[in-house]
PDB file of C-alpha atoms (C1' of nucleotides) in Angstrom:
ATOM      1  CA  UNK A   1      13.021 -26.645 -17.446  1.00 87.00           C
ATOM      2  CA  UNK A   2      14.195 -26.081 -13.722  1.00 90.00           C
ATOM      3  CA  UNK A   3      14.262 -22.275 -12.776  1.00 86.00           C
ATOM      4  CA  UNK A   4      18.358 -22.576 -12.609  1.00 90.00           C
ATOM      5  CA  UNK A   5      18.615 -23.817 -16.674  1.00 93.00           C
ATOM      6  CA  UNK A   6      15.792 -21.625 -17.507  1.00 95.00           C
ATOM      7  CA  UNK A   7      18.183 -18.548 -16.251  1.00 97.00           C
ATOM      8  CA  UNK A   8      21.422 -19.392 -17.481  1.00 97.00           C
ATOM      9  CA  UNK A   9      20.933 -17.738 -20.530  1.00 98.00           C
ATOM     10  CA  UNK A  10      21.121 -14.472 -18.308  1.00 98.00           C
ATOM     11  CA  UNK A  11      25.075 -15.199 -17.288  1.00 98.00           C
ATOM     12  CA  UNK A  12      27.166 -12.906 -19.317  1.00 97.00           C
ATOM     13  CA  UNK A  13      28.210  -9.417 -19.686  1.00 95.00           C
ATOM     14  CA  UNK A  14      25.425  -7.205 -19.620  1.00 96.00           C
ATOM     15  CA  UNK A  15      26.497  -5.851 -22.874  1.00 95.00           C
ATOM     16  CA  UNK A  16      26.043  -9.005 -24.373  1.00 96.00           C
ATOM     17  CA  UNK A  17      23.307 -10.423 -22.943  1.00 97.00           C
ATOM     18  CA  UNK A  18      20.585  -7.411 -22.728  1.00 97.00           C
ATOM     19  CA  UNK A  19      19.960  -7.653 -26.828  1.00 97.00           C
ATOM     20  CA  UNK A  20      19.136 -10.923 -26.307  1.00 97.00           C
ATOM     21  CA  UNK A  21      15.633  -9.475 -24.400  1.00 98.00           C
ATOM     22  CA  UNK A  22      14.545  -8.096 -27.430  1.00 97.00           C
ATOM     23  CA  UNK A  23      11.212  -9.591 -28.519  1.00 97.00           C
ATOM     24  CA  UNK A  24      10.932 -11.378 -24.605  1.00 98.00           C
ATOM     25  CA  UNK A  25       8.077 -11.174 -23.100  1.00 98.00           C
ATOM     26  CA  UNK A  26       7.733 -10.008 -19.591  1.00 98.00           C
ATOM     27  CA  UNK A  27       4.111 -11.396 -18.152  1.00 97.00           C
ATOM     28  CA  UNK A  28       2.707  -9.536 -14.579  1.00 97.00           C
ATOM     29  CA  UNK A  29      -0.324 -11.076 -12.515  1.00 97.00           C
ATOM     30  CA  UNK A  30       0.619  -8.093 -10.145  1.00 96.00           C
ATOM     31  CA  UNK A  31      -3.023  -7.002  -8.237  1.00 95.00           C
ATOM     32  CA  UNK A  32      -4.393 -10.243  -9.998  1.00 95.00           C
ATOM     33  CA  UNK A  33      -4.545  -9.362 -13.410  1.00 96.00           C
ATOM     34  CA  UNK A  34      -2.096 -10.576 -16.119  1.00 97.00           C
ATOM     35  CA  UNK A  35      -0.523  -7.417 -18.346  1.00 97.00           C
ATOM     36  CA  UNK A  36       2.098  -8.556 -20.876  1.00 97.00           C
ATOM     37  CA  UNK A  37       4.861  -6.964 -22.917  1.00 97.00           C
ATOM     38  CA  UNK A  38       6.931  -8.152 -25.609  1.00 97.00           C
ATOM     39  CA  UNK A  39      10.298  -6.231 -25.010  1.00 97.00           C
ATOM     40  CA  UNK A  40      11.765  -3.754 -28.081  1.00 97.00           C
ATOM     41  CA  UNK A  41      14.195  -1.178 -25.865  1.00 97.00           C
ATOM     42  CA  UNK A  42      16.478  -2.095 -23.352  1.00 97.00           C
ATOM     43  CA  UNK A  43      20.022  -0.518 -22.145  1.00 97.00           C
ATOM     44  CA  UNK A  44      23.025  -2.219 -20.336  1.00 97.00           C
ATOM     45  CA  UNK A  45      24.642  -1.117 -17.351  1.00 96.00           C
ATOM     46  CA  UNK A  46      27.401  -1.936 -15.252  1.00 92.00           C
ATOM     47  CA  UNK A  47      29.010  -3.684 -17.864  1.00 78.00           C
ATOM     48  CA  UNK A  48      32.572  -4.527 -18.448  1.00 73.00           C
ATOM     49  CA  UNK A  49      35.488  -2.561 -17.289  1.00 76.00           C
ATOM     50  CA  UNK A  50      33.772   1.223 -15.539  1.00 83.00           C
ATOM     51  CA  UNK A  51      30.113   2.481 -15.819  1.00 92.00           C
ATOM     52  CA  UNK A  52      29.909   5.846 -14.000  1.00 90.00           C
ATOM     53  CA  UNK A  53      26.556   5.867 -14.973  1.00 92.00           C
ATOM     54  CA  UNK A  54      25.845   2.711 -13.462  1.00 95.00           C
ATOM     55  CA  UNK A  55      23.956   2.304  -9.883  1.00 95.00           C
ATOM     56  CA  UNK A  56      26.668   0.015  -8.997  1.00 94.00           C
ATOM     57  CA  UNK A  57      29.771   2.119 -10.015  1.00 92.00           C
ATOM     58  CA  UNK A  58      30.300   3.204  -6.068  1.00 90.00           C
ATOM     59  CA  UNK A  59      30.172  -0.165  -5.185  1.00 92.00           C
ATOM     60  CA  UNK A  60      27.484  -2.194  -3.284  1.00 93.00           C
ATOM     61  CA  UNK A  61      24.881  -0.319  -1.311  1.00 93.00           C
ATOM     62  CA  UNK A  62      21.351  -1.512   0.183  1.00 92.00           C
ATOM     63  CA  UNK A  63      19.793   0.597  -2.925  1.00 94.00           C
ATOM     64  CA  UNK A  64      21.552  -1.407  -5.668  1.00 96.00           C
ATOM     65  CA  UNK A  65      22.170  -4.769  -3.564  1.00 95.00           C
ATOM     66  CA  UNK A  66      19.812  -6.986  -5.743  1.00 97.00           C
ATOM     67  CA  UNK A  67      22.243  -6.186  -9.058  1.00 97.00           C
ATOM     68  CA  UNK A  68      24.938  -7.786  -7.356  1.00 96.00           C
ATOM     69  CA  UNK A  69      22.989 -11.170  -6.587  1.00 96.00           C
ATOM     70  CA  UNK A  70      21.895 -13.676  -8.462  1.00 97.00           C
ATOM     71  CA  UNK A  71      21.078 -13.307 -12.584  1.00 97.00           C
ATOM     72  CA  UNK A  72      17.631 -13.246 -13.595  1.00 97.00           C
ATOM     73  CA  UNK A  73      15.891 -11.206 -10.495  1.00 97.00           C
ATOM     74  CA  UNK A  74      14.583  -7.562 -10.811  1.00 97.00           C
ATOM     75  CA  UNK A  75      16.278  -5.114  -9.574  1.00 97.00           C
ATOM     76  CA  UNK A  76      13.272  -1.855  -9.396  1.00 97.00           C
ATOM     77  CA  UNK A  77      14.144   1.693  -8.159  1.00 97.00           C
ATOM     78  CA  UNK A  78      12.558   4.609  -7.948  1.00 96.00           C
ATOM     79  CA  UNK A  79      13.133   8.445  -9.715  1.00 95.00           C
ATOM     80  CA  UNK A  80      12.879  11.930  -9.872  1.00 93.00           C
ATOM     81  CA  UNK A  81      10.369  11.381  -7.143  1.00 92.00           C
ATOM     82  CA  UNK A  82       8.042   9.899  -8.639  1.00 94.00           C
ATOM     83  CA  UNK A  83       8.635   7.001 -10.936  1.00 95.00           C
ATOM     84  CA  UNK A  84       9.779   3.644 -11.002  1.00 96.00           C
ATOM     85  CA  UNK A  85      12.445   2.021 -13.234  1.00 97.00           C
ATOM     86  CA  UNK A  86      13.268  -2.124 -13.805  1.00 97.00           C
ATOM     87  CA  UNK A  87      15.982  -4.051 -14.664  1.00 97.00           C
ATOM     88  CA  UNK A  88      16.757  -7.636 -15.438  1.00 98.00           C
ATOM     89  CA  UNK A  89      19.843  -8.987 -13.603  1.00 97.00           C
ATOM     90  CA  UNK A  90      22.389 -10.186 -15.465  1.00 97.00           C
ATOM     91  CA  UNK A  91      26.264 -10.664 -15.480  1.00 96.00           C
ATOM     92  CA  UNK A  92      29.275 -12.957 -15.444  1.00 95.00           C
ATOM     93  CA  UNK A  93      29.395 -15.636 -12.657  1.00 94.00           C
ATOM     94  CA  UNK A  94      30.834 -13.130  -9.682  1.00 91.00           C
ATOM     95  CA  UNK A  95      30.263  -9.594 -11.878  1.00 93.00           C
ATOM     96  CA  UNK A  96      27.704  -7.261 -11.782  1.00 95.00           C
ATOM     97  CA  UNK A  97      25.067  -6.044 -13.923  1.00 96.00           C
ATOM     98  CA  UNK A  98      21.550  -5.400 -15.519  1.00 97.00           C
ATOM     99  CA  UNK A  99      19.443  -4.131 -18.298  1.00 97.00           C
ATOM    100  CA  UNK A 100      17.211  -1.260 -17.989  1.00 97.00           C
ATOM    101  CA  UNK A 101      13.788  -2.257 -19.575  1.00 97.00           C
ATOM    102  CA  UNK A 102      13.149   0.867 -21.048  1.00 97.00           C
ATOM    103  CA  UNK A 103       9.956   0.562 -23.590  1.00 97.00           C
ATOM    104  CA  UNK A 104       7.736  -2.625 -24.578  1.00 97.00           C
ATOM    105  CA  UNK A 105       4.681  -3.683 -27.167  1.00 97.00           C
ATOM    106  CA  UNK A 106       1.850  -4.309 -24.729  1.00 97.00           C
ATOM    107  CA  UNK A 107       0.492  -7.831 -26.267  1.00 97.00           C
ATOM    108  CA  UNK A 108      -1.870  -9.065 -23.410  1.00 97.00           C
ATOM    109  CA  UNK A 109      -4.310  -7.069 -21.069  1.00 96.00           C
ATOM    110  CA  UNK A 110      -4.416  -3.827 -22.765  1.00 96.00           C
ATOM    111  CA  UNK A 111      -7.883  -3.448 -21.074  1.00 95.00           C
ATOM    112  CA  UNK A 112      -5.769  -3.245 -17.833  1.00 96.00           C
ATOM    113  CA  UNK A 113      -2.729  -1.555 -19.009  1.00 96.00           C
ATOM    114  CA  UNK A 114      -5.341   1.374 -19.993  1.00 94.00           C
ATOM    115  CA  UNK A 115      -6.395   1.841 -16.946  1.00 94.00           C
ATOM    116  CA  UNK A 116      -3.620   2.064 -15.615  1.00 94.00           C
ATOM    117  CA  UNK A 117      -2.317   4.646 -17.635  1.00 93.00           C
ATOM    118  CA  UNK A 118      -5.490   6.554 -18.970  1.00 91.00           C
ATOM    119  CA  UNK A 119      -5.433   8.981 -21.203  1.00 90.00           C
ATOM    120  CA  UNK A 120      -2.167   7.293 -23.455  1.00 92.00           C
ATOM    121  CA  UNK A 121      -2.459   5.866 -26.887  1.00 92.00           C
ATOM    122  CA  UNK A 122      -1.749   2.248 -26.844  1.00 94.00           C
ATOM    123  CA  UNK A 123       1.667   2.400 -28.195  1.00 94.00           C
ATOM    124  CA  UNK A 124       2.365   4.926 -25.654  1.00 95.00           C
ATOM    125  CA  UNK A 125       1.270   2.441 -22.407  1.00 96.00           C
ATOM    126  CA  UNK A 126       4.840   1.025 -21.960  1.00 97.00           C
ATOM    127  CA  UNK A 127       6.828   3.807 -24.259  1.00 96.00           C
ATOM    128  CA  UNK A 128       9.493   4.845 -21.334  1.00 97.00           C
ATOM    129  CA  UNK A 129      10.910   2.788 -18.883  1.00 97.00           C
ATOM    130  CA  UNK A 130       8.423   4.300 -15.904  1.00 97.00           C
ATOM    131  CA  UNK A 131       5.345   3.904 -18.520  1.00 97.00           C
ATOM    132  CA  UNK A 132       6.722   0.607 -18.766  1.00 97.00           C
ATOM    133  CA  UNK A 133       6.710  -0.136 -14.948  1.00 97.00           C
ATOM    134  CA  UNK A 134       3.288   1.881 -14.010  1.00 97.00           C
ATOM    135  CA  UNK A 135       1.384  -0.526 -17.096  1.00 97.00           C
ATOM    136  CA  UNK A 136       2.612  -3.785 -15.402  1.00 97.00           C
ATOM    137  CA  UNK A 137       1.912  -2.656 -12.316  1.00 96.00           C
ATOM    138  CA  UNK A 138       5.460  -2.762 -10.981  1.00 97.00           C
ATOM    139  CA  UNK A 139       6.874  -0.760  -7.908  1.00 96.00           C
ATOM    140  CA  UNK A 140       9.358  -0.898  -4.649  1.00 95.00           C
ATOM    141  CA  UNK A 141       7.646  -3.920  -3.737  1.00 95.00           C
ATOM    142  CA  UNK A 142       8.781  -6.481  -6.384  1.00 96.00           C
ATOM    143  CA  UNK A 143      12.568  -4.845  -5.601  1.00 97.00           C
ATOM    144  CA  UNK A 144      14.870  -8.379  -5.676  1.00 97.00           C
ATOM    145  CA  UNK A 145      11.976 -10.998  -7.200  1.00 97.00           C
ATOM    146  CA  UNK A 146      13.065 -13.581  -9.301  1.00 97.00           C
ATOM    147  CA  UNK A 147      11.541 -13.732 -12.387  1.00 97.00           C
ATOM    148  CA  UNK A 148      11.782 -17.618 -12.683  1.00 97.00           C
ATOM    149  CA  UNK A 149      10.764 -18.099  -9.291  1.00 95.00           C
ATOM    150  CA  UNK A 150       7.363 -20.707  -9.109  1.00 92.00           C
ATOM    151  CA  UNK A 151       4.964 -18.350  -7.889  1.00 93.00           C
ATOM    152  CA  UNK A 152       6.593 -15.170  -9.012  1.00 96.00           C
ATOM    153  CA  UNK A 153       4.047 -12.347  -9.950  1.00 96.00           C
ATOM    154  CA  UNK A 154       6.673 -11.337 -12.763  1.00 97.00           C
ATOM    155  CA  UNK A 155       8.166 -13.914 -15.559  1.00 97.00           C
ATOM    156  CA  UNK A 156      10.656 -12.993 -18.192  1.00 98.00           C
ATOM    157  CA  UNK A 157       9.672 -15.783 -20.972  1.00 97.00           C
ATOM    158  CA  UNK A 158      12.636 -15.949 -23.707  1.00 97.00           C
ATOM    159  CA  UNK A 159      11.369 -15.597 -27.181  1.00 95.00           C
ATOM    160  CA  UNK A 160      13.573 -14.616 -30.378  1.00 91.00           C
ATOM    161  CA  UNK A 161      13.000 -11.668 -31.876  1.00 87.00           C
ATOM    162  CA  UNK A 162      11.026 -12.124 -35.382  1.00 86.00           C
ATOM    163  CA  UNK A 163      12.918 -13.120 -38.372  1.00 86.00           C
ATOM    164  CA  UNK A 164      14.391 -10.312 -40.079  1.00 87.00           C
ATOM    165  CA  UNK A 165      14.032  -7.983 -37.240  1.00 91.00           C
ATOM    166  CA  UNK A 166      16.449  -5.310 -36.787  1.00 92.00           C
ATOM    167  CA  UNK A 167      18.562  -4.221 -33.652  1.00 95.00           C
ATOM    168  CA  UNK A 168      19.281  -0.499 -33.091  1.00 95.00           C
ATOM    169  CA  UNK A 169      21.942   0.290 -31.373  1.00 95.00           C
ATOM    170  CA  UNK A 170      22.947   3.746 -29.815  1.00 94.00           C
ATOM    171  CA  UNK A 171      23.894   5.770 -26.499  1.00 94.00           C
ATOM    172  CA  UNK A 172      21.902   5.181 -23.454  1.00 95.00           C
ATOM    173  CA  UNK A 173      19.230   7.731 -22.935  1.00 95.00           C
ATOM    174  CA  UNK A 174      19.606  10.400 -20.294  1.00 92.00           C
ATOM    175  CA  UNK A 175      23.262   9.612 -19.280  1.00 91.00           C
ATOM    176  CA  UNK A 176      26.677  10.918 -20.459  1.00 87.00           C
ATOM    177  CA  UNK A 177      28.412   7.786 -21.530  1.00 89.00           C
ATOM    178  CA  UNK A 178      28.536   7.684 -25.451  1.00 90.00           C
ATOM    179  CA  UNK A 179      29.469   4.179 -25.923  1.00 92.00           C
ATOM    180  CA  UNK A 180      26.562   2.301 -27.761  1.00 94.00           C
ATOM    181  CA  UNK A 181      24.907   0.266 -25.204  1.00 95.00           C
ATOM    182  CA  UNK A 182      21.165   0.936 -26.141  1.00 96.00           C
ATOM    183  CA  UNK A 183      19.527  -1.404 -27.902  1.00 97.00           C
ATOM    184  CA  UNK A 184      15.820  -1.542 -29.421  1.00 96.00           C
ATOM    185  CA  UNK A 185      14.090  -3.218 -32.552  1.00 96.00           C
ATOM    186  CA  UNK A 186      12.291  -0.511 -35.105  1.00 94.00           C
ATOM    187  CA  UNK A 187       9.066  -0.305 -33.779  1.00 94.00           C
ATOM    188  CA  UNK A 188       6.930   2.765 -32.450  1.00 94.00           C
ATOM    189  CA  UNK A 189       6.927   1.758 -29.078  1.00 96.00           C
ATOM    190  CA  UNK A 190      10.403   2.583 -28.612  1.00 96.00           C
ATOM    191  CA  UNK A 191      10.955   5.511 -26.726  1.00 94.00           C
ATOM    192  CA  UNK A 192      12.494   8.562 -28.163  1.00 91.00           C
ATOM    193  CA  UNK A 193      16.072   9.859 -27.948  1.00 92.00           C
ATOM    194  CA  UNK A 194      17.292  12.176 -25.385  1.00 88.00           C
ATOM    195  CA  UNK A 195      20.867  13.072 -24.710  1.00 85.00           C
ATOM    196  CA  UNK A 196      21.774  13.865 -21.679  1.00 85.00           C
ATOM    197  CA  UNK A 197      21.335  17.249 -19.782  1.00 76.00           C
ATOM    198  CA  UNK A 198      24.708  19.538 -20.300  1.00 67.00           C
ATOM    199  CA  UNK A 199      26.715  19.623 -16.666  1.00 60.00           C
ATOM    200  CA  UNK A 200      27.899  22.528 -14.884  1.00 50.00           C
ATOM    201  CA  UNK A 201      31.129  24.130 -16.721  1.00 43.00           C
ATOM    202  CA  UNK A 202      31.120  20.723 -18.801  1.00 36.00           C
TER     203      UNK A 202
ATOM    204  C1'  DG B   1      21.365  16.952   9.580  1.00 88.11           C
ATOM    205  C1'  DA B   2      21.501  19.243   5.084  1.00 88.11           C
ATOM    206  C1'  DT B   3      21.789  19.332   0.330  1.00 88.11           C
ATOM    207  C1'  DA B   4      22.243  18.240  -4.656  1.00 88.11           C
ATOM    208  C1'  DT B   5      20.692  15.470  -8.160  1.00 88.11           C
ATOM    209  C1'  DG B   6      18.632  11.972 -10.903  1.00 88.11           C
ATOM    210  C1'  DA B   7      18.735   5.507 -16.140  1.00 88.11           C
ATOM    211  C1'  DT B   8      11.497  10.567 -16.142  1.00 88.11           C
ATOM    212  C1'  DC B   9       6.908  11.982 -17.550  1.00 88.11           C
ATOM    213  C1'  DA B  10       2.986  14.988 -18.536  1.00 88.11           C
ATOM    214  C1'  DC B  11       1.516  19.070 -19.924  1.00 88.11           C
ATOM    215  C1'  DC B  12       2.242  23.470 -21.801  1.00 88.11           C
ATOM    216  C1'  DT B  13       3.591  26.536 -25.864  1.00 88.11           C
TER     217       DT B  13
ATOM    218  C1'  DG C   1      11.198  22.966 -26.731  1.00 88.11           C
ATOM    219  C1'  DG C   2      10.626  24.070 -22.004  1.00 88.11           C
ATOM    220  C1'  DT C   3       9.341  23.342 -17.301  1.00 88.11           C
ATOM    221  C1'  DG C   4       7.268  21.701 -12.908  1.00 88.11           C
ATOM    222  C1'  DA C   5       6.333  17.797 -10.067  1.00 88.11           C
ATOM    223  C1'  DT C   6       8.373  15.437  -6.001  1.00 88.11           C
ATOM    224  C1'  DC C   7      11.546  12.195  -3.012  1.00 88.11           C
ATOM    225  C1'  DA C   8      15.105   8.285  -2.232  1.00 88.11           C
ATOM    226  C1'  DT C   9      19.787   7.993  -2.179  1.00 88.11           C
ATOM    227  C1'  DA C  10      24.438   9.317  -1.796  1.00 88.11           C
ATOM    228  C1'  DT C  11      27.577  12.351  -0.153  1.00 88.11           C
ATOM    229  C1'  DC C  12      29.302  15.861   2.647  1.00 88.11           C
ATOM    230  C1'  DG C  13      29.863  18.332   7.064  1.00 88.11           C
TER     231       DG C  13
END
DNA sequence: GATATGATCACCT
DNA sequence: GGTGATCATATCG
């Protein structure tokens, strides 16, 4: 399949589209060694109509650039000084969007993803969407790389989620927004819930 | 140029 | 359940 059929299934509104990563894997050769996930939590943003809690909400800026472009590259920033956070492109032909890969099963090189993260429990190596990141080996660098590029060190392979399996759906984490645009399969890799923090005089 | 804040995690109690 | 770490980005002056 050519990389632009092999993508298409990423044109859409976010909303409608990020479910459909459930159960995907996500394969990195970054530094040489491969590290895969299978995909249970991700969270839309920038979906239809206003997300004030999305990058893009203030329009287009050199930060948030690569969620504008094309579907199907990742768009990677960094946090709270210190940690790095992914998301798959994806939107309507002209629109804007992504999916915040928050938590995954690790399902190849958990030799490596240990290392990288020593001290955590295997179902904790990619619980949190900076766990996530740091056991694939994923930072500023791979900012705007398509994921069905030939030699990209990052794939997204689509996979169904297993028969029977059930989506959760719920708020995002962290953010203000209530509407239900969370979604994970019941597993204990998911990360846990956490509401946002209270603002000044609310 | 200065400042507030964040799509978080690890470690403590 | 609470808090410190630590800095890019956006926004304001």
């Amino acid at each position: 399949m050519s990389p632009a059929a092999s993508r298409r299934w990423l044109i859409g509104d976010s909303l409608d589209v990020a479910p459909l990563l459930l159960g995907c894997l996500l394969q990195s050769d970054v530094d040489d060694v491969r590290v895969t996930v299978r995909l249970t939590e991700v969270e839309a943003y920038g979906g239809p109509g206003l997300d004030p809690d999305s990058h893009t909400f203030r329009g287009k800026t050199p930060r948030n650039l690569v969620m504008f472009g094309e579907v199907g590259h990742l768009y990677v920033y960094f946090t709270y000084g210190m940690h790095w956070c992914a998301n798959v492109v994806m939107h309507d032909d002209g629109g804007v969007g992504a999916a915040l890969l928050r938590a995954g099963e690790v399902v190849d090189g958990v030799e490596i993803a240990r290392q990288r993260r020593p001290g955590s429990r295997d179902r904790d190596l990619a619980r949190g969407p900076a766990r996530l990141t740091r056991a694939l080996g994923i930072d500023g660098r791979l900012n705007g790389i398509d994921l069905y590029g030939p030699a990209s060190p990052i794939r997204l392979i689509r996979r169904p989620a297993e028969a029977g399996s059930v989506v959760v759906t719920g708020p995002r984490v962290g953010v203000h927004d209530p509407r239900p645009w969370r979604f994970s399969l019941d597993h204990p890799t998911v990360s846990p819930y956490r509401p946002a923090k209270p603002r000044r005089q609310g």
